[in-house]
PDB file of C-alpha atoms in Angstrom:
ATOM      1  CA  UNK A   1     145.771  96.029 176.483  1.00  0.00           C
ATOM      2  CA  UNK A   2     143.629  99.035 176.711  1.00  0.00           C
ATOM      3  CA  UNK A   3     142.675 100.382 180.120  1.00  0.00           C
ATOM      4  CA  UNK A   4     139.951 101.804 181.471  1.00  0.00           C
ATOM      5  CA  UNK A   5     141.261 105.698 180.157  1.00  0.00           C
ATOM      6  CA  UNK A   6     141.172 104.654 176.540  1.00  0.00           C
ATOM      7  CA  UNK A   7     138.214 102.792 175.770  1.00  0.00           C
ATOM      8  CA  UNK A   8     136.820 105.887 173.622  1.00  0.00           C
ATOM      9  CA  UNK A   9     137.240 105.199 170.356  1.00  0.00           C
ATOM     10  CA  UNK A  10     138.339 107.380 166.939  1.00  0.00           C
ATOM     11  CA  UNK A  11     136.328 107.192 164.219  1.00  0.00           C
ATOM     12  CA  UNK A  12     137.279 108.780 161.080  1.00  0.00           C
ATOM     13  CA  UNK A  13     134.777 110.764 158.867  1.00  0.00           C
ATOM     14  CA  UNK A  14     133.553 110.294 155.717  1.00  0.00           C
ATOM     15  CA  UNK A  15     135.657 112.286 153.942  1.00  0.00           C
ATOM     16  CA  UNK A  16     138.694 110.990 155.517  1.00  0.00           C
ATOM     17  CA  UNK A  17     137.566 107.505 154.509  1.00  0.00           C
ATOM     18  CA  UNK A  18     136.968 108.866 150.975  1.00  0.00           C
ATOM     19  CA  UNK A  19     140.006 110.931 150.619  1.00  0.00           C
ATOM     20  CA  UNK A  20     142.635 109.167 152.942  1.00  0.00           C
ATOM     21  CA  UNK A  21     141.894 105.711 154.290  1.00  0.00           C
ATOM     22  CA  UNK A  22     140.903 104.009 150.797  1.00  0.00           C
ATOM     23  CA  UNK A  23     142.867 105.843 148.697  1.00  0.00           C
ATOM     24  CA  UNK A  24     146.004 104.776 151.211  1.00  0.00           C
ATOM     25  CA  UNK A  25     144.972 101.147 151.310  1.00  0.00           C
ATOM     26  CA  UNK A  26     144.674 100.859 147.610  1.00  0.00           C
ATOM     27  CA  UNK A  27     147.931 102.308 147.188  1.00  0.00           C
ATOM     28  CA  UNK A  28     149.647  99.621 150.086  1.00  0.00           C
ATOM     29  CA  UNK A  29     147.831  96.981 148.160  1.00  0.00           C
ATOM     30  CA  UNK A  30     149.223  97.828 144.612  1.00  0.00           C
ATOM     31  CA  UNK A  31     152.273  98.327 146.487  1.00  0.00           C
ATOM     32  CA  UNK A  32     152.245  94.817 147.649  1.00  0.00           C
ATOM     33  CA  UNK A  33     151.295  93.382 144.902  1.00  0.00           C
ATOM     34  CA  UNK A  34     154.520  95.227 143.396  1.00  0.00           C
ATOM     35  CA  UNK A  35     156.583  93.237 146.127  1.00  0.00           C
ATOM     36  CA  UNK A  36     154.783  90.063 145.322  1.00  0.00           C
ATOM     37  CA  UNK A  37     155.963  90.456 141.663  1.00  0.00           C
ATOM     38  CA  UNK A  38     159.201  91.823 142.167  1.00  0.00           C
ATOM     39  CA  UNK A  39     160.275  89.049 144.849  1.00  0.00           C
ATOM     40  CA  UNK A  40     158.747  86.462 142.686  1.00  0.00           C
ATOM     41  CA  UNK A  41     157.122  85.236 146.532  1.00  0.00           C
ATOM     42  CA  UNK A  42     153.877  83.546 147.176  1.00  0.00           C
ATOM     43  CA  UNK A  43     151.091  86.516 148.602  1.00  0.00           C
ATOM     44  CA  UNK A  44     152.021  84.974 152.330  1.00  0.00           C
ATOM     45  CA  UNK A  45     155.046  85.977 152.270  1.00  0.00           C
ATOM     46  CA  UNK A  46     153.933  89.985 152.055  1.00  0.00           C
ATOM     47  CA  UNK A  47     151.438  89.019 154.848  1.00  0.00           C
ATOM     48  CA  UNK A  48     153.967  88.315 157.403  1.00  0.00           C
ATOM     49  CA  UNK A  49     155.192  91.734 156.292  1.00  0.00           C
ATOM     50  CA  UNK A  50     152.262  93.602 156.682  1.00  0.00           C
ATOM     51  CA  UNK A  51     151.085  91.832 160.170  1.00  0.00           C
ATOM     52  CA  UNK A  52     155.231  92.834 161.355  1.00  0.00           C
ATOM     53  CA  UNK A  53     154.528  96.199 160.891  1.00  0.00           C
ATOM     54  CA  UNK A  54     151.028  96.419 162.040  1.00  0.00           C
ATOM     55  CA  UNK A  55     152.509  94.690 165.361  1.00  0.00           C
ATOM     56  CA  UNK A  56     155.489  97.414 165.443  1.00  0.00           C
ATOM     57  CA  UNK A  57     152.327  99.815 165.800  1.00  0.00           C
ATOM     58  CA  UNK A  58     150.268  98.480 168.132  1.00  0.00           C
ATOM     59  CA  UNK A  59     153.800  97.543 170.198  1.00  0.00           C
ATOM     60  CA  UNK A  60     154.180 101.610 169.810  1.00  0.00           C
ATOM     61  CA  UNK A  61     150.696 102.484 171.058  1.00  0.00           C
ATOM     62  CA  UNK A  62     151.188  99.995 174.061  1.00  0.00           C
ATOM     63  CA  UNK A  63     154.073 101.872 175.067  1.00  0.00           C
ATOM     64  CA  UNK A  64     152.382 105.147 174.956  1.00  0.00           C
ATOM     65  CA  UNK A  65     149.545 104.516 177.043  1.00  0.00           C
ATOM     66  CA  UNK A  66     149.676 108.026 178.972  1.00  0.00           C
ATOM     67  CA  UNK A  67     148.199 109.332 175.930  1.00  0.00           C
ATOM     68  CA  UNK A  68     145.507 107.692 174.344  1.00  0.00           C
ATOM     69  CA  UNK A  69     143.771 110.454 172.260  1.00  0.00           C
ATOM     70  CA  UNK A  70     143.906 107.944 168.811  1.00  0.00           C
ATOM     71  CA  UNK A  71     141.565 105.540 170.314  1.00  0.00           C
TER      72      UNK A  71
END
């Protein structure tokens, strides 16, 4: 889906990764776990969840193509 204006690519830094990106996906995964024992529902089930919103996001970045300054 990307054209030819957005194939730069971000890259976060090191202390983004550190301080942000890991710290957020531990908290998602604890959170999911949560869900997982909450809804008494096998780990596929919060799967499906995750992959909806991750395609609600990339459906959102499709549709905003003029600006491409994430990639």
């Amino acid at each position: 889906l990307m054209t030819d204006k957005c194939q730069t690519t971000w890259e976060p830094t090191e202390e983004q990764i550190d301080n942000i990106i890991i710290p957020a996906m531990k908290g998602i995964a604890q959170q999911c776990a949560s869900y997982i024992n909450e809804l008494h529902c096998p780990p596929e089930c919060v799967a499906v969840m995750l992959r909806d919103i991750a395609d609600a996001f990339e459906m959102e970045t499709a549709k905003d193509k003029n600006d491409c300054s994430c990639f």
